[in-house]
C-alpha positions as a printed NumPy array, in Angstrom:
array([[-20.751, 107.819, -12.191],
       [-23.141, 105.056, -13.928],
       [-20.754, 102.099, -12.211],
       [-21.199, 103.788,  -8.913],
       [-24.934, 104.568,  -9.155],
       [-25.202, 101.05 , -10.127],
       [-22.828,  99.819,  -7.136],
       [-24.908, 101.172,  -5.295],
       [-28.39 ,  99.968,  -5.398],
       [-26.99 ,  96.81 ,  -6.039],
       [-25.504,  97.492,  -2.88 ],
       [-28.982,  98.737,  -1.229],
       [-30.516,  95.273,  -2.389],
       [-27.676,  92.511,  -1.586],
       [-27.333,  94.175,   2.032],
       [-30.189,  93.852,   3.524],
       [-30.693,  89.809,   2.502],
       [-26.73 ,  88.955,   2.925],
       [-28.047,  90.088,   6.696],
       [-30.651,  88.74 ,   6.727],
       [-28.974,  85.392,   5.738],
       [-26.502,  85.586,   8.645],
       [-28.894,  86.375,  11.339],
       [-30.225,  82.968,  10.237],
       [-27.101,  80.68 ,   9.185],
       [-24.853,  81.971,  12.677],
       [-27.437,  80.588,  15.174],
       [-28.138,  77.171,  13.421],
       [-24.014,  76.789,  13.038],
       [-22.847,  77.1  ,  16.28 ],
       [-25.561,  75.036,  17.511],
       [-24.026,  72.835,  14.711],
       [-20.396,  72.991,  15.752],
       [-21.207,  72.572,  19.606],
       [-23.157,  69.418,  19.272],
       [-20.619,  67.309,  16.813],
       [-17.109,  67.551,  15.779],
       [-14.835,  68.848,  14.531],
       [-13.48 ,  67.486,  12.014],
       [-17.8  ,  67.327,  10.409],
       [-17.386,  71.312,  11.214],
       [-16.325,  70.981,   6.97 ],
       [-19.936,  69.605,   6.425],
       [-20.878,  72.282,   6.595],
       [-19.073,  76.144,   7.072],
       [-18.814,  74.609,   2.109],
       [-22.488,  75.492,   1.878],
       [-22.574,  78.291,   4.367],
       [-19.534,  80.011,   2.658],
       [-20.673,  79.248,  -1.562],
       [-24.491,  80.95 ,  -0.008],
       [-21.997,  83.56 ,   2.013],
       [-20.57 ,  84.745,  -1.355],
       [-23.454,  83.647,  -3.667],
       [-26.024,  86.372,  -2.104],
       [-23.253,  89.354,  -1.911],
       [-23.557,  88.706,  -5.954],
       [-20.071,  86.959,  -6.205],
       [-18.642,  83.698,  -8.207],
       [-16.047,  82.127,  -7.213],
       [-13.932,  79.822, -10.241],
       [-10.87 ,  77.539,  -8.388],
       [ -8.008,  76.111, -10.119],
       [ -4.273,  74.551,  -8.575],
       [ -4.677,  71.541,  -6.745],
       [ -6.215,  71.269,  -3.581],
       [ -3.944,  69.972,  -0.599],
       [ -5.322,  66.102,   0.015],
       [ -6.415,  66.106,   3.731],
       [ -4.576,  63.271,   4.257],
       [ -1.32 ,  64.789,   3.622],
       [ -2.288,  67.318,   6.672],
       [ -2.218,  69.142,   8.367],
       [ -1.44 ,  71.996,   6.389],
       [ -0.965,  76.018,   6.891],
       [ -3.119,  77.864,   4.073],
       [ -0.819,  80.806,   4.35 ],
       [ -3.425,  83.331,   2.126],
       [ -3.423,  87.065,   0.216],
       [ -6.139,  88.859,   2.344],
       [ -8.221,  91.159,  -0.07 ],
       [-11.314,  91.653,   1.627],
       [-14.155,  89.593,   4.044],
       [-14.629,  88.098,   1.755],
       [-11.958,  85.969,   1.899],
       [-11.9  ,  83.256,   3.901],
       [-15.908,  81.722,   2.996],
       [-14.032,  81.897,  -0.662],
       [-12.04 ,  79.919,   0.679],
       [-14.646,  78.222,   3.289],
       [-15.726,  76.128,  -0.274],
       [-12.81 ,  73.957,  -0.815],
       [-11.081,  72.828,   2.171],
       [-11.712,  69.324,   2.715],
       [-11.788,  68.913,   6.123],
       [-11.202,  71.28 ,   9.663],
       [ -8.919,  73.828,   9.966],
       [ -9.384,  77.109,  11.053],
       [ -7.622,  80.61 ,  11.779],
       [ -5.88 ,  83.415,  14.305],
       [ -7.968,  86.636,  14.327],
       [ -8.103,  89.932,  16.434],
       [ -8.908,  89.077,  19.737],
       [-11.623,  92.73 ,  18.804],
       [-13.765,  90.016,  16.844],
       [-14.126,  87.796,  19.558],
       [-16.315,  90.736,  21.208],
       [-18.36 ,  91.192,  18.191],
       [-22.372,  89.391,  18.839],
       [-23.252,  86.125,  17.583],
       [-19.705,  86.045,  16.348],
       [-18.348,  86.104,  18.541],
       [-19.435,  82.756,  20.106],
       [-18.877,  81.568,  16.613],
       [-15.549,  82.351,  17.107],
       [-14.682,  80.92 ,  19.952],
       [-16.272,  77.653,  19.308],
       [-15.127,  77.178,  16.527],
       [-11.698,  77.079,  17.556],
       [ -9.86 ,  80.608,  16.507],
       [ -7.185,  81.588,  18.453],
       [ -7.566,  85.485,  19.275],
       [ -4.461,  87.448,  18.875],
       [ -3.72 ,  91.088,  19.71 ],
       [ -1.634,  92.668,  17.86 ],
       [ -1.586,  95.353,  19.17 ],
       [  0.759,  93.176,  22.442],
       [  3.679,  91.979,  21.962],
       [  3.622,  89.45 ,  25.009],
       [  0.486,  87.888,  24.449],
       [  0.294,  87.264,  20.652],
       [  2.83 ,  85.709,  20.652],
       [  1.414,  83.681,  23.601],
       [ -1.349,  82.91 ,  20.411],
       [  1.607,  82.627,  18.518],
       [  2.694,  79.184,  20.761],
       [ -0.775,  77.593,  20.455],
       [ -0.712,  77.225,  17.711],
       [  2.356,  75.35 ,  17.735],
       [  1.125,  72.929,  19.8  ],
       [ -2.861,  72.642,  18.257],
       [ -0.487,  71.63 ,  14.735],
       [  2.121,  69.743,  16.611],
       [ -0.626,  68.097,  19.42 ],
       [ -4.219,  67.872,  17.373],
       [ -2.974,  67.956,  13.823],
       [ -5.247,  70.894,  12.917],
       [ -4.491,  72.81 ,   9.828],
       [ -4.484,  76.957,  10.168],
       [ -5.566,  79.583,   8.222],
       [ -3.194,  82.746,   8.273],
       [ -3.357,  86.193,   6.263],
       [  0.144,  87.164,   7.213],
       [  0.055,  91.045,   5.945],
       [ -2.153,  91.371,   9.212],
       [ -5.492,  93.024,   7.104],
       [ -6.84 ,  93.623,   5.033],
       [ -5.534,  95.091,   1.634],
       [ -6.141,  99.29 ,   1.536],
       [ -6.008,  99.773,  -2.155],
       [ -5.517,  95.735,  -3.241],
       [ -2.515,  95.262,  -3.696],
       [ -0.065,  92.335,  -2.403],
       [  1.237,  93.926,   1.215],
       [  4.166,  93.138,   3.417],
       [  4.516,  89.269,   5.319],
       [  5.191,  89.817,   8.533],
       [  7.072,  86.507,  10.7  ],
       [  4.259,  85.123,  13.239],
       [  3.539,  82.365,  10.459],
       [  7.468,  81.903,   9.175],
       [  7.559,  80.946,  13.3  ],
       [  5.187,  78.69 ,  13.21 ],
       [  6.015,  76.816,  10.129],
       [  9.545,  76.874,  11.287],
       [  9.214,  75.653,  14.425],
       [  6.034,  72.244,  13.059],
       [  8.25 ,  71.57 ,  10.619],
       [  3.921,  72.042,   9.028],
       [  3.334,  71.748,   5.341],
       [  2.381,  75.124,   3.662],
       [  0.112,  75.933,   1.669],
       [ -0.112,  79.156,   0.064],
       [ -3.297,  80.408,  -1.561],
       [ -3.99 ,  83.665,  -4.155],
       [ -7.404,  85.616,  -4.027],
       [ -7.936,  87.587,  -6.912],
       [-11.235,  89.933,  -7.069],
       [-12.612,  89.805,  -3.791],
       [-11.429,  93.16 ,  -4.005],
       [-12.504,  94.874,  -6.222],
       [-15.942,  93.017,  -4.516],
       [-16.278,  94.871,  -1.428],
       [-13.145,  96.97 ,  -0.519],
       [-12.448,  98.217,   2.851],
       [-12.539, 101.36 ,   2.003],
       [-15.703, 101.289,   0.997],
       [-19.867,  99.902,   2.045],
       [-21.013,  98.785,  -0.711],
       [-20.265,  95.855,  -2.873],
       [-19.569,  94.79 ,  -6.623],
       [-21.484,  91.898,  -7.723],
       [-18.673,  89.98 ,  -9.603],
       [-15.689,  87.018, -10.125],
       [-13.748,  86.134,  -7.639],
       [-10.457,  83.97 ,  -8.366],
       [ -8.734,  81.651,  -6.005],
       [ -5.839,  79.3  ,  -6.664],
       [ -4.094,  76.647,  -5.124],
       [ -0.703,  76.65 ,  -5.248],
       [  1.645,  73.772,  -4.994],
       [  1.814,  72.426,  -1.697],
       [  5.758,  73.378,   0.078],
       [  6.972,  70.482,   2.478],
       [  9.221,  71.468,   5.499],
       [ 12.095,  69.863,   3.728],
       [ 12.604,  72.277,   0.812],
       [ 12.411,  75.072,   3.423],
       [ 14.428,  72.966,   6.209],
       [ 17.616,  75.29 ,   5.426],
       [ 15.49 ,  78.353,   4.888],
       [ 16.334,  81.239,   7.947],
       [ 12.952,  82.831,   9.111],
       [ 13.005,  85.546,   5.52 ],
       [ 13.859,  83.849,   3.922],
       [ 10.778,  81.896,   4.288],
       [  8.805,  84.471,   4.377],
       [  9.701,  85.916,   0.64 ],
       [ 10.064,  82.546,  -0.6  ],
       [  6.872,  81.823,  -0.071],
       [  5.494,  85.556,  -1.141],
       [  6.896,  85.266,  -4.501],
       [  4.576,  83.265,  -4.996],
       [  2.558,  84.475,  -3.691],
       [  2.812,  87.208,  -5.453],
       [  3.177,  86.015,  -9.071],
       [ -0.686,  85.664,  -9.343],
       [ -2.082,  88.695,  -6.837],
       [  0.769,  91.438,  -9.255]])
């Protein structure tokens, strides 16, 4: 009961601070990404992500080797625990990387504009034809423009903190493009903000960059084998 009361009080304090920060920073970020080349986005995104986590009561600790941008593009595969995840990662990626996001996010005021101009690819998870079209767009961006992508194969945030099953879409992309895969493991963000609870829990979030999985390593794997192999890399750290 005491812990629950503490989380409630802390959340009542942190949420308004967080909200004010977003109201201020998102228009500035939107203006920035409209004006500058994509290769410079991370110069703003990294400190913005750091403050997003810090004002949410989270200290982030990183381990593993962050891939050299010169060896990209990369397909970053993550476990998805909470709304902190992308900002935890955003602190450390030193090049332009975008993502796939459910199309509903593009309807949110301001946030949807940022997602659109940043280059995030919308996906309709309930429409197979449209979803496949989104994946093909990602493949085109990788092959033509050498863009790196961040994908959470679980498809949604974990409801219990455990690693969910992986969907195949990300691994079709990998096989069709030959892109280098980087598993990223996040621990602690579920405890920081659970999907089923409005309250925040100040603490520490750990992020680990696993070794790069080159195309040579997975070229002979089937889609299912590659999916299970990458999931195993993440599961070793999550569970």
